[in-house]
Structure formats: structure tokens, C-alpha cells
GROMACS .gro file of C-alpha atoms in nm:
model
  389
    1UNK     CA    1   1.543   5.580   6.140
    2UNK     CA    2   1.210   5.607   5.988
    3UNK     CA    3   1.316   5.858   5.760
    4UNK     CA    4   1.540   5.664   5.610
    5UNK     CA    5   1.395   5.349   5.624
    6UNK     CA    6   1.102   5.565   5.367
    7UNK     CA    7   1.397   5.682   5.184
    8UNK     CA    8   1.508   5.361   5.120
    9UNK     CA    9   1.145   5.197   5.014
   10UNK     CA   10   1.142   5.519   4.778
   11UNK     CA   11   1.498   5.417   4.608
   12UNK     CA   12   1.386   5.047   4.598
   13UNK     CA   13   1.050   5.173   4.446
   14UNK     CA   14   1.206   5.371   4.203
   15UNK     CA   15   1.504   5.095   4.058
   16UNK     CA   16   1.196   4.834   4.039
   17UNK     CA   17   0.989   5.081   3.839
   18UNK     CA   18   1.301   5.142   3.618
   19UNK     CA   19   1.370   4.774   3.568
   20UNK     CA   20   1.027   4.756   3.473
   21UNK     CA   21   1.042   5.002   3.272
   22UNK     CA   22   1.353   4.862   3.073
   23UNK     CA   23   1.219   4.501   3.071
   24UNK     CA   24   0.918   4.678   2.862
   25UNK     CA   25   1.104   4.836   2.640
   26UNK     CA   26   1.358   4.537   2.602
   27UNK     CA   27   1.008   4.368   2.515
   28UNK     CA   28   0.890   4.604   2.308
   29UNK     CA   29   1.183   4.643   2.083
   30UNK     CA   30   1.261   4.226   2.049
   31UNK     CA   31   0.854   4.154   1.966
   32UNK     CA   32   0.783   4.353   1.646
   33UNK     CA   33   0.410   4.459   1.628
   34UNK     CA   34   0.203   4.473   1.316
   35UNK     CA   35   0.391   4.179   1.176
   36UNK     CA   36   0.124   4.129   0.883
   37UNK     CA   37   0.302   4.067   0.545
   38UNK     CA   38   0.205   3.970   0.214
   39UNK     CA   39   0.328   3.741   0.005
   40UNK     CA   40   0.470   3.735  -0.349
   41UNK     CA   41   0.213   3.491  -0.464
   42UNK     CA   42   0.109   3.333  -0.791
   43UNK     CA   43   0.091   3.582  -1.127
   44UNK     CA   44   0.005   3.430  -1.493
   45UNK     CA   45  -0.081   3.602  -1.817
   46UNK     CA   46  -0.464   3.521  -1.862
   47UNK     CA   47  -0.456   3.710  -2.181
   48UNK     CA   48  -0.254   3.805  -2.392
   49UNK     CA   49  -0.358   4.027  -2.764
   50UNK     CA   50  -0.197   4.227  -2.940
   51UNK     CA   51  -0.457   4.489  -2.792
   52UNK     CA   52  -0.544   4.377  -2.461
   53UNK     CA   53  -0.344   4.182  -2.110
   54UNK     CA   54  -0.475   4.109  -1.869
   55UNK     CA   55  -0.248   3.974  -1.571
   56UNK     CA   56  -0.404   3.821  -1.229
   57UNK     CA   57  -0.196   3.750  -0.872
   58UNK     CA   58  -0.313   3.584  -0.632
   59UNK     CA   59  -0.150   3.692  -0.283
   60UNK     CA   60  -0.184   3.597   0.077
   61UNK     CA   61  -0.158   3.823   0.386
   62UNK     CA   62  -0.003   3.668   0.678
   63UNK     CA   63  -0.014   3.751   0.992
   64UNK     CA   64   0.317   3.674   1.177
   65UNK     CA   65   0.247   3.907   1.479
   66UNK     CA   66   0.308   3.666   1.806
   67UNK     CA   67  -0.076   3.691   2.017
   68UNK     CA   68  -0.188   3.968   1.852
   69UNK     CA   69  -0.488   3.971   1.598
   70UNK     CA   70  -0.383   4.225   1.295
   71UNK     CA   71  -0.635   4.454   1.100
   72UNK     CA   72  -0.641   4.565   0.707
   73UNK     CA   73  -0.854   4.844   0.685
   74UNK     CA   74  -0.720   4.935   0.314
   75UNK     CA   75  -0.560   4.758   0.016
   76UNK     CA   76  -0.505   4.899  -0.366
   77UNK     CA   77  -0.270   4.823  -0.596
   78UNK     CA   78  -0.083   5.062  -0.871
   79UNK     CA   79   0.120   4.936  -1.223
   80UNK     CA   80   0.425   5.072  -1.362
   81UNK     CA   81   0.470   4.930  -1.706
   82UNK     CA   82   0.839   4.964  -1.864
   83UNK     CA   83   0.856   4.894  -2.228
   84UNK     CA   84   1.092   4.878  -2.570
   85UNK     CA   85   0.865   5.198  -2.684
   86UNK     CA   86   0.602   5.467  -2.607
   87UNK     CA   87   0.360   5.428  -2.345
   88UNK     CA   88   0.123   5.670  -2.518
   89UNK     CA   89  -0.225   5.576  -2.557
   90UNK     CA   90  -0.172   5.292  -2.323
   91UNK     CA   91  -0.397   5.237  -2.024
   92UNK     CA   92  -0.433   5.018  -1.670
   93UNK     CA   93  -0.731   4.919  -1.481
   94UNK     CA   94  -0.666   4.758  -1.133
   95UNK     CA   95  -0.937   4.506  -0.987
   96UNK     CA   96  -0.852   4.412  -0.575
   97UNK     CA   97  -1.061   4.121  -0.489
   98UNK     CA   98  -1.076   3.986  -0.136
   99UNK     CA   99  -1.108   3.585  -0.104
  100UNK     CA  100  -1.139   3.575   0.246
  101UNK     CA  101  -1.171   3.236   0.428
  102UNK     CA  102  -1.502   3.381   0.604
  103UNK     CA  103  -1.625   3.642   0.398
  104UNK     CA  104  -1.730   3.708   0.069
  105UNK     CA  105  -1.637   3.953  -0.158
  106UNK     CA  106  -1.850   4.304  -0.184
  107UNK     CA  107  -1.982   4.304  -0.554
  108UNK     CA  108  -1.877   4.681  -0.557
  109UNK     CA  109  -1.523   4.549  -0.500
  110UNK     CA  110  -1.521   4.723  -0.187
  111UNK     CA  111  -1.272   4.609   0.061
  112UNK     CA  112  -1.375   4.627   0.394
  113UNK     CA  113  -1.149   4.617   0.693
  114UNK     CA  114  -1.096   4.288   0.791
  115UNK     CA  115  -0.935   4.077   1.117
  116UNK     CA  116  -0.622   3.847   1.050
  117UNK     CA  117  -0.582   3.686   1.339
  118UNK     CA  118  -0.312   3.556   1.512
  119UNK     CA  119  -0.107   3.257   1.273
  120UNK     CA  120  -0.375   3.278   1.005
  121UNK     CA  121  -0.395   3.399   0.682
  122UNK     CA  122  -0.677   3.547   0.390
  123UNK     CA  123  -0.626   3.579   0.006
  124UNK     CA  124  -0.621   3.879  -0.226
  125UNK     CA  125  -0.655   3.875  -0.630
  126UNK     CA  126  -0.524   4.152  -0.846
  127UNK     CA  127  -0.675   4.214  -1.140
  128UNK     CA  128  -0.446   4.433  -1.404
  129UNK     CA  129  -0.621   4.474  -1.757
  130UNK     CA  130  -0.379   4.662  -1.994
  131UNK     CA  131  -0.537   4.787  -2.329
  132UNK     CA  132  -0.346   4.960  -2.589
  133UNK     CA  133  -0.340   5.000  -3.005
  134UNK     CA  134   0.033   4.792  -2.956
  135UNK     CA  135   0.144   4.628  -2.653
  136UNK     CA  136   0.406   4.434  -2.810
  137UNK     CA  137   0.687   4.622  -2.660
  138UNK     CA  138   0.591   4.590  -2.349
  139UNK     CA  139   0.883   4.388  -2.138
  140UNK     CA  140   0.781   4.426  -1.804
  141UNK     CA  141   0.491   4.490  -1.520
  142UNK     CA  142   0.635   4.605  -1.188
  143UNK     CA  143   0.331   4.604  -0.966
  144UNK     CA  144   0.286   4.781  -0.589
  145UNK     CA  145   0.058   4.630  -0.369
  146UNK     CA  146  -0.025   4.847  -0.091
  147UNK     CA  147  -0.173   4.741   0.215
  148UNK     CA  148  -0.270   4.938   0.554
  149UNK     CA  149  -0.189   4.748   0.887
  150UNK     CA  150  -0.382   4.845   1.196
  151UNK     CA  151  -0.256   4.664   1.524
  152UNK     CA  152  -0.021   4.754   1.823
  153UNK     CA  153   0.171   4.997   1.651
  154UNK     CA  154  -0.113   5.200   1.546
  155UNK     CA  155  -0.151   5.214   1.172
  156UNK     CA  156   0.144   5.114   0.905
  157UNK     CA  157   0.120   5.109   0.568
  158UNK     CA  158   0.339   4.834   0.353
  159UNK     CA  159   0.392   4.781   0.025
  160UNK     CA  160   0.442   4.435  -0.188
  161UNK     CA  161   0.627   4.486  -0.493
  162UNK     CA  162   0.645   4.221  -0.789
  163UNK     CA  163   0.797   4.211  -1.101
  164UNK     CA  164   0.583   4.038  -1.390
  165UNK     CA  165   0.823   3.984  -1.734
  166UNK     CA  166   0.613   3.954  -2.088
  167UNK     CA  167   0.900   3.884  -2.271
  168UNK     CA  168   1.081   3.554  -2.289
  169UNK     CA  169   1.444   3.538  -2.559
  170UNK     CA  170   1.469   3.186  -2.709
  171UNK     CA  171   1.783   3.022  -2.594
  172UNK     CA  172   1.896   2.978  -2.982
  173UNK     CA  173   1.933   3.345  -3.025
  174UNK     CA  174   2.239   3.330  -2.787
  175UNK     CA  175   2.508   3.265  -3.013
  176UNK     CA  176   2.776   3.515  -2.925
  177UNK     CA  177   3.053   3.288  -2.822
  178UNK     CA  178   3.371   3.500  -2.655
  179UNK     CA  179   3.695   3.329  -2.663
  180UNK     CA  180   3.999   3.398  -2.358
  181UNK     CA  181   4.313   3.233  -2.268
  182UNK     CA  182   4.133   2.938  -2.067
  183UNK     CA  183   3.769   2.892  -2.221
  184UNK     CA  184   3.499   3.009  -2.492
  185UNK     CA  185   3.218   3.189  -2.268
  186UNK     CA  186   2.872   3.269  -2.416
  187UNK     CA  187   2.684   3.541  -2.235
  188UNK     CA  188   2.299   3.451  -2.212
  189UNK     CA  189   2.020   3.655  -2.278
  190UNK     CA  190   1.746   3.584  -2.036
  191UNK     CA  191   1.400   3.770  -1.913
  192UNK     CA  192   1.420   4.009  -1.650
  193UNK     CA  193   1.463   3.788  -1.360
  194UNK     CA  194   1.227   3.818  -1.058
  195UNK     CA  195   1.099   3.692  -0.741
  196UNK     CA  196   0.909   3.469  -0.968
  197UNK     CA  197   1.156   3.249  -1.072
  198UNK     CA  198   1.395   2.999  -0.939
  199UNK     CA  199   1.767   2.956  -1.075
  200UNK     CA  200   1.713   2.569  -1.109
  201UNK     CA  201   1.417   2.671  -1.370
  202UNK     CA  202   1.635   2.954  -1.512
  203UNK     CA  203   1.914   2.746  -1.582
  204UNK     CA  204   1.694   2.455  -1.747
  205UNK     CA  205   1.521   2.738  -1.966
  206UNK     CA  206   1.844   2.911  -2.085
  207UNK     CA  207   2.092   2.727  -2.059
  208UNK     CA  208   2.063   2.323  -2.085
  209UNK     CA  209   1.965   2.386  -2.501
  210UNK     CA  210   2.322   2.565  -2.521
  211UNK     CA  211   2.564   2.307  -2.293
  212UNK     CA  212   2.774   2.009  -2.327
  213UNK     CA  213   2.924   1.810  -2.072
  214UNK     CA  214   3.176   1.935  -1.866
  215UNK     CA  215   3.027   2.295  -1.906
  216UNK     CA  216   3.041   2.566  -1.625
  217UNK     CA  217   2.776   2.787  -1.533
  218UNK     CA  218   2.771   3.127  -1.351
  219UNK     CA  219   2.499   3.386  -1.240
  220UNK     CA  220   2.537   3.672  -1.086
  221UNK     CA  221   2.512   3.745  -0.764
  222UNK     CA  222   2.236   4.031  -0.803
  223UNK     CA  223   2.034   3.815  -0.986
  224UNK     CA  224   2.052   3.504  -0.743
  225UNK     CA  225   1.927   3.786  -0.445
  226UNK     CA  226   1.689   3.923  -0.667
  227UNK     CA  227   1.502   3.550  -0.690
  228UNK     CA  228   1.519   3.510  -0.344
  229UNK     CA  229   1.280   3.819  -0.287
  230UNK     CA  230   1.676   3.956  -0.120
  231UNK     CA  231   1.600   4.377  -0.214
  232UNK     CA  232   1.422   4.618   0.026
  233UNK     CA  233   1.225   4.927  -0.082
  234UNK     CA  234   1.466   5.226   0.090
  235UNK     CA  235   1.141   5.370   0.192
  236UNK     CA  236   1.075   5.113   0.439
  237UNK     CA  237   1.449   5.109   0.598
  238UNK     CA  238   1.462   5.324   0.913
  239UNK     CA  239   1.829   5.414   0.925
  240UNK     CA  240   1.946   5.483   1.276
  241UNK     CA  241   2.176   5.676   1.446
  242UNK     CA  242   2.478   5.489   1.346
  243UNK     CA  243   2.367   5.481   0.996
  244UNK     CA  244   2.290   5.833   0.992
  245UNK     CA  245   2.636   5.922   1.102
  246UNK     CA  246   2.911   5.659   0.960
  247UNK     CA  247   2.743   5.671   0.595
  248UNK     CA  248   2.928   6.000   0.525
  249UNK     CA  249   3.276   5.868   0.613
  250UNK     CA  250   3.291   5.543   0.358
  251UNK     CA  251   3.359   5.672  -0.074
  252UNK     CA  252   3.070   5.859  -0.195
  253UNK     CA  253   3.084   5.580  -0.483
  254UNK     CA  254   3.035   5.277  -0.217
  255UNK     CA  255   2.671   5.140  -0.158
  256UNK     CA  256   2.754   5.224   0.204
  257UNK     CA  257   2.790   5.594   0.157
  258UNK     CA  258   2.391   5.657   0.251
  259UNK     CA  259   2.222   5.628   0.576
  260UNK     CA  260   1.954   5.368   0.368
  261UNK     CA  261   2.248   5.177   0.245
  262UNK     CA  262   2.395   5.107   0.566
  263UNK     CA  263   2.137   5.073   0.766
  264UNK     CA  264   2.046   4.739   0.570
  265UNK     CA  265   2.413   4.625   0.602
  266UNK     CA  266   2.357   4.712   1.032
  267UNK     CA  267   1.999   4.520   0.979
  268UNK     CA  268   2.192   4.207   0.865
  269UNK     CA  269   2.502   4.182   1.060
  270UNK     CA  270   2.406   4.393   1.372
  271UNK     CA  271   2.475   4.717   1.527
  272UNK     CA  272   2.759   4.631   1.778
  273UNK     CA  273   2.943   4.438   1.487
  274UNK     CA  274   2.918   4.695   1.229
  275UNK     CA  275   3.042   4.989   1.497
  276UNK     CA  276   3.348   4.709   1.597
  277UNK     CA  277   3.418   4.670   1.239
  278UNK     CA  278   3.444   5.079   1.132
  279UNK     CA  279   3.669   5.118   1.446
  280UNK     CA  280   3.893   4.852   1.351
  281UNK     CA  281   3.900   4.942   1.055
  282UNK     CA  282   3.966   5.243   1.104
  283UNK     CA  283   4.285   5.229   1.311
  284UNK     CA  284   4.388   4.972   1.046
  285UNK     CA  285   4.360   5.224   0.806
  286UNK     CA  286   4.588   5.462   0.985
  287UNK     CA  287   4.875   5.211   0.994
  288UNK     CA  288   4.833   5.145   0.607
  289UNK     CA  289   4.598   4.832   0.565
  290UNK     CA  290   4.253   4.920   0.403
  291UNK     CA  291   3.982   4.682   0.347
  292UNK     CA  292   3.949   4.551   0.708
  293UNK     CA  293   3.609   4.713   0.763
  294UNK     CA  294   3.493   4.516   0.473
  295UNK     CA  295   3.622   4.159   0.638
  296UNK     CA  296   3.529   4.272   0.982
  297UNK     CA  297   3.164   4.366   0.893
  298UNK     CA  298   3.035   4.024   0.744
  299UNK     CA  299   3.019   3.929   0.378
  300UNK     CA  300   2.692   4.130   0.304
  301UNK     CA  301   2.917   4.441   0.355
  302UNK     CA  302   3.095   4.403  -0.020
  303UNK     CA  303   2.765   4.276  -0.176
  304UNK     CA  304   2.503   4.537  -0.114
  305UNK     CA  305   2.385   4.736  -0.419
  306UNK     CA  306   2.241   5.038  -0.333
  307UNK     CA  307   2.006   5.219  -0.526
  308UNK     CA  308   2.079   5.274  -0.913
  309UNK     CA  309   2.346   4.971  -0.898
  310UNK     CA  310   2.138   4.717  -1.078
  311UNK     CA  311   1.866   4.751  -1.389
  312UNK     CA  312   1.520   4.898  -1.376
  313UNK     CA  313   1.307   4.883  -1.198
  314UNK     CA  314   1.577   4.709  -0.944
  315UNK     CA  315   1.731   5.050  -0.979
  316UNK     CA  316   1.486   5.172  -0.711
  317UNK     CA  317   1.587   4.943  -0.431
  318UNK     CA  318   1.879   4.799  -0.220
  319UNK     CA  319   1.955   4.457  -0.318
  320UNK     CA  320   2.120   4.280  -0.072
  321UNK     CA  321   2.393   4.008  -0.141
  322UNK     CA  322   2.206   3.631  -0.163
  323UNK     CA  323   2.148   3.377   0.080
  324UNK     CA  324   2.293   3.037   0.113
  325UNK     CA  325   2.499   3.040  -0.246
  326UNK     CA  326   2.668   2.727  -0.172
  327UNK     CA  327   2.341   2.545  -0.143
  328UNK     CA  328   2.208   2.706  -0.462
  329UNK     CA  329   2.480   2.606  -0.696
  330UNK     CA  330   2.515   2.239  -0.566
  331UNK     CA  331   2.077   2.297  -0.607
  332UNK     CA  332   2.155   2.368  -0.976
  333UNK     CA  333   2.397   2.047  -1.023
  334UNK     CA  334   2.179   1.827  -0.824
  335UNK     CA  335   1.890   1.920  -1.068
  336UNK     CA  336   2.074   2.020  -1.410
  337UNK     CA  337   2.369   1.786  -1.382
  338UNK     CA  338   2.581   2.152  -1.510
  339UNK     CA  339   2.867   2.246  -1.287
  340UNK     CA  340   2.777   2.596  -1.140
  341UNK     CA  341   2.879   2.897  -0.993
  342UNK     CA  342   2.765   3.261  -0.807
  343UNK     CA  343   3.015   3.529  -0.911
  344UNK     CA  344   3.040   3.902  -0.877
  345UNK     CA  345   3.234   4.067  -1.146
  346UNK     CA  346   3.299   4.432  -1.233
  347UNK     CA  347   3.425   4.605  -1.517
  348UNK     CA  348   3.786   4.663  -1.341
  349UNK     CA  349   3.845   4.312  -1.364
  350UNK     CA  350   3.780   4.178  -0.996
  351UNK     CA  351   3.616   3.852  -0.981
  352UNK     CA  352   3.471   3.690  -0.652
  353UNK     CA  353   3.343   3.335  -0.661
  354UNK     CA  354   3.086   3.310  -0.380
  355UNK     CA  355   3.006   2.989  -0.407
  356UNK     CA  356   3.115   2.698  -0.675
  357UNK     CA  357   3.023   2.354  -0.723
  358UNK     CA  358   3.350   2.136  -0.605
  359UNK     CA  359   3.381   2.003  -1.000
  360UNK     CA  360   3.486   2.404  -1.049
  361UNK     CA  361   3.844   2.521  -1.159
  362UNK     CA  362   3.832   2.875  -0.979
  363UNK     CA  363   4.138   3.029  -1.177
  364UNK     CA  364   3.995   2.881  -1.483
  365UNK     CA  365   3.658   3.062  -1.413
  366UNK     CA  366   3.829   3.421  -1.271
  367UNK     CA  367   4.063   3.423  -1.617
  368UNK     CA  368   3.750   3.344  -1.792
  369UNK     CA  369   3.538   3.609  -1.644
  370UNK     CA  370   3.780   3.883  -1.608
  371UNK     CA  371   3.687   4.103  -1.898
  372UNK     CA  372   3.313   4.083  -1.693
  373UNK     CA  373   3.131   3.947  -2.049
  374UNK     CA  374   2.788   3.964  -1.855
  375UNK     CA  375   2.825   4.313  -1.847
  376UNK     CA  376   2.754   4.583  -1.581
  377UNK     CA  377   2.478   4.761  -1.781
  378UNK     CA  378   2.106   4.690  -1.916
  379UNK     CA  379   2.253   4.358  -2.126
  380UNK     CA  380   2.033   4.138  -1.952
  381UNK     CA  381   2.238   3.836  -1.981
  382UNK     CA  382   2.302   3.779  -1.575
  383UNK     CA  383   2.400   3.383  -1.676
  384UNK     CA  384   2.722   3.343  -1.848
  385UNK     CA  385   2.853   2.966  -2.009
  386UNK     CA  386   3.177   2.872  -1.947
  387UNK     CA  387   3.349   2.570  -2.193
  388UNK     CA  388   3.660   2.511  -2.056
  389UNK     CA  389   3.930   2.470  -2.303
   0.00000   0.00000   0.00000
């Protein structure tokens, strides 16, 4: 009787330590550690020569991590420049200048590691002087912030990216009025759009001096995520095992087809639903109905762009399909008093409406969108007016 009664402590002992075990891990995966992240922050043009820019951002690092105080031991900061011409003879100096709350700023611009703690936040200003015999060419500034994290999960580095335009088309210049079956469209050339902008202010810039009354306007939906800070650095993603092993069976041409791809698709609608969705699909396929996967697997399944399916330097990343399109467009009318709408449109002639303001004739806008006039290369013109006929 002993025996057993020590046998059975032993078992008992053993399932407790296992739940205890599991409830840490359940923990551990649902409370994310080293949640410090920066911000996109404030960027303006503080000079600007034909000889010299110099461009300043000023960023915060928050520190989202639930009870736990976050270290940043390193920042620094690196430029790619894209431009209409050579690069040649052109050069960068970066300037990282801490604006902490409670410390001040080494005059050796030294950054020393510093404490955010829990809910609070400090302040960082980049400093990018360009100097060159020409810099008029120059379109763009894409700009990597990189900053270590030092907290419960040991230490992480992260990266901010911006995008900083120079160049801004005049509205005037957009002139090239299409005609179709249902209405004159005029694609519009705009800067490259970034997490910088809004599509209320984009809309005012470009569009207002070219509409009329009763006007329709569309954006893309690339460009809509692409303001809402909606692409992710594949470097970051951590594709699982599902990821890892599904990618291989979608078309090698679908965004879906790599482990990085998917795994952002499984990061939005969830593991379980993504798995449900490929078997369903599957047996769906079998008995001759494709497409199911796609319906089954959330909405962000047919919008993801994976890497090389939008223009540099949004080429690099996965850009994920927006957020909340219905209240953008009805954003844009509120503020613009221009009927609007988020489309995706290829070259094959497919055109989804996402979202459209309830003043919108949707086969008016698919027949006038069909032969995709925004184009699916480096046109820049992600904003396309429609004038009904």
C-alpha cells in the first residue's frame, strides 16, 4: 500500500510539474518579450542645394513590453539613396542623437546604453547630410534605423525603415486623359508614397486641382498599405513549420509560394485557419472548384505582395493588403467631398473593389479600370480619376 500510495504522489508530482510546465510556455509564447519598437516619426528637408541635403527624423522608442524594463545598448542608422542618375561622387554622413527625457546627449555622439522602462518612451534624431556636385536627380531616401534590444529574450536587433521622397510632380502635368466605354480616366502622377503620408493629404495634393463634381477616385490597394506602415522586412518574419512546408504546394508565381510569404498571411489570419483553409481547399480542388483556399483563408490571402511585386525600394518587402478600406474611402469623402474607392487591378483585366464610397457605380468603375491605366510597373501614378460619362 505504501508503495503505491509513493507511486501515486510521484504521478501526481509529475502531471503538476507538466502543467506547470505548459502554463509557462503557454505564458511565454502569448507575452512577447523585448517589445521595444520605434516609431516612424517626423522627417523634413532642412536643406535643400543644389550641392548639399540635409534631412533630420525625429523618432521615438517605445517600450510596449508588459512589466518589463527594456535596454538599447546600440543604435546607427544607414541611407540608401535611389535616384533618376549616377550616384557617383555622391556621399552620406549619418548623425544619431539621443534626446533622452533624463539624460543628455554625449558631445562625441556616443550612444550609451540606456533603460526604457516599462510604458515609457525616449527620443532619437537622425541626422543625414548628403553632398554631391548634382543632387537634383535624387527621388528618394530610404533610411534603416537599427536598434539593439536587450531584455527577456536576450539581445534582438530591429530595424525601422522609412522612406523620405525629394521629388514632388505638380498636379497640372497630369493631363493624359484615357477614354473607355463608361468614363474618361486620368492616371495621376504622384511622389513615391510612404509611411509619411496620409491618403486624405494625397488626394487634396493630387487630385482636388484636376476634379469636378461627381468625380470618382481610386488608389490602389498597395499604396493605401504602404501609408499605413502595412509591409514587413522578410528578414524579420520567422516562418514556421507550416509555412515552411505548404509554401511549395501553391503556383511558384503566387505571393504565397515562399515560406516568408506565407508566414505573414498565417501571422494575420492564424495558424489553425490557414491549415483549415489549404485542406478544404484542397479536397475542393479535387472535385473541380479552385479558389476556395483563397475565400477560406481571409481576405489578406489574395492581397499580399511578396517581395519584387511592388516598386523600389517596396520591392524588398512583403506588403500586406490594407486595413480598414471602408473607413478610408468614406475618410477621403468626409474630408475631400470626392467619391472614392480602393481597387486592385492587374494587367489581365481583373478588378476588385475593396472598398467604395456608397455614391460609387461598381460596374461603371470595373469597365473603367479594366485595361489597369495605373499600370503594374514603375509609372508611379497609384491614384487614378474617374469622370463618369
Amino acid at each position: 500500500m505504501l508503495l503505491q500510495f509513493l507511486g501515486l504522489i510521484l504521478v501526481t508530482s509529475i502531471l503538476l510539474i507538466g502543467l506547470y510546465l505548459l502554463a509557462l510556455e503557454i505564458q511565454y509564447r502569448d507575452r512577447p518579450g523585448n517589445n521595444l519598437v520605434a516609431t516612424v516619426g517626423q522627417w523634413q528637408l532642412r536643406e535643400q542645394t543644389p550641392t548639399h541635403y540635409q534631412l533630420v527624423g525625429e523618432m521615438e522608442l517605445i517600450n510596449r513590453t508588459a512589466k518589463l524594463e527594456i535596454m538599447v545598448p546600440q543604435v546607427s542608422a544607414e541611407v540608401k539613396l535611389l535616384s533618376g542618375g549616377s550616384l557617383q561622387g555622391v556621399t552620406t554622413q549619418i548623425r544619431i542623437v539621443s534626446c533622452h527625457p533624463d539624460e543628455k546627449a554625449r558631445s562625441d555622439d556616443y550612444w550609451f546604453a540606456y533603460i526604457v522602462k516599462v510604458g515609457k518612451r525616449t527620443t532619437i534624431d537622425v541626422h543625414i547630410d548628403i553632398h554631391g556636385a548634382d543632387l537634383s536627380q535624387l527621388k528618394t531616401a530610404w533610411v534603416q534605423v537599427h536598434y539593439l534590444t536587450y531584455g527577456p529574450q536576450g539581445r534582438i536587433t530591429k530595424t525601422r525603415h522609412v522612406v523620405v521622397p525629394f521629388q514632388f510632380p505638380d498636379p497640372a502635368e497630369s493631363k493624359n486623359w484615357r477614354s473607355t466605354p463608361t468614363a474618361e480616366v486620368l492616371p495621376i502622377r504622384t511622389h513615391l508614397l510612404t509611411e509619411l503620408d496620409s491618403p486624405v493629404d494625397v488626394v487634396r495634393r493630387y487630385v482636388s486641382p484636376n476634379a469636378k463634381p461627381g468625380d470618382v477616385v481610386t488608389i490602389g490597394e498597395s499604396p493605401i498599405a504602404i501609408m499605413q506602415g502595412r509591409f514587413r522586412d522578410p528578414q524579420e518574419i520567422k516562418p514556421g513549420w507550416a509555412a515552411k512546408r505548404l509554401c511549395y504546394l501553391f503556383l511558384p508565381t503566387s505571393s504565397l509560394a515562399t515560406a516568408c510569404g506565407l508566414q505573414a498571411l498565417i501571422d494575420q489570419s492564424g495558424t489553425v485557419r490557414v491549415l483549415a483553409a489549404f485542406l478544404v481547399g484542397a479536397i475542393a480542388k479535387v472535385f473541380g472548384k479552385p479558389g476556395v483556399f483563397y475565400q477560406l483563408a481571409g481576405e489578406q490571402a489574395r492581397l499580399i505582395d511578396d517581395v519584387t511585386g511592388t516598386l523600389p525600394p517596396y520591392d524588398q518587402f512583403i506588403v500586406l493588403g490594407p486595413e480598414n478600406p471602408q473607413q478610408v474611402v468614406d475618410l477621403i469623402q468626409q474630408e475631400t467631398g470626392l467619391a472614392a474607392a480602393i481597387v486592385d487591378v492587374n494587367d489581365l483585366g481583373a478588378v476588385k473593389v475593396l472598398a467604395a464610397t456608397l455614391d460609387v457605380a461598381i460596374p461603371m468603375l470595373q469597365q473603367a479600370l479594366r485595361k489597369n491605366p495605373a499600370g503594374n510597373a514603375d509609372e508611379q501614378t497609384p491614384v487614378v480619376l474617374i469622370r463618369p460619362l
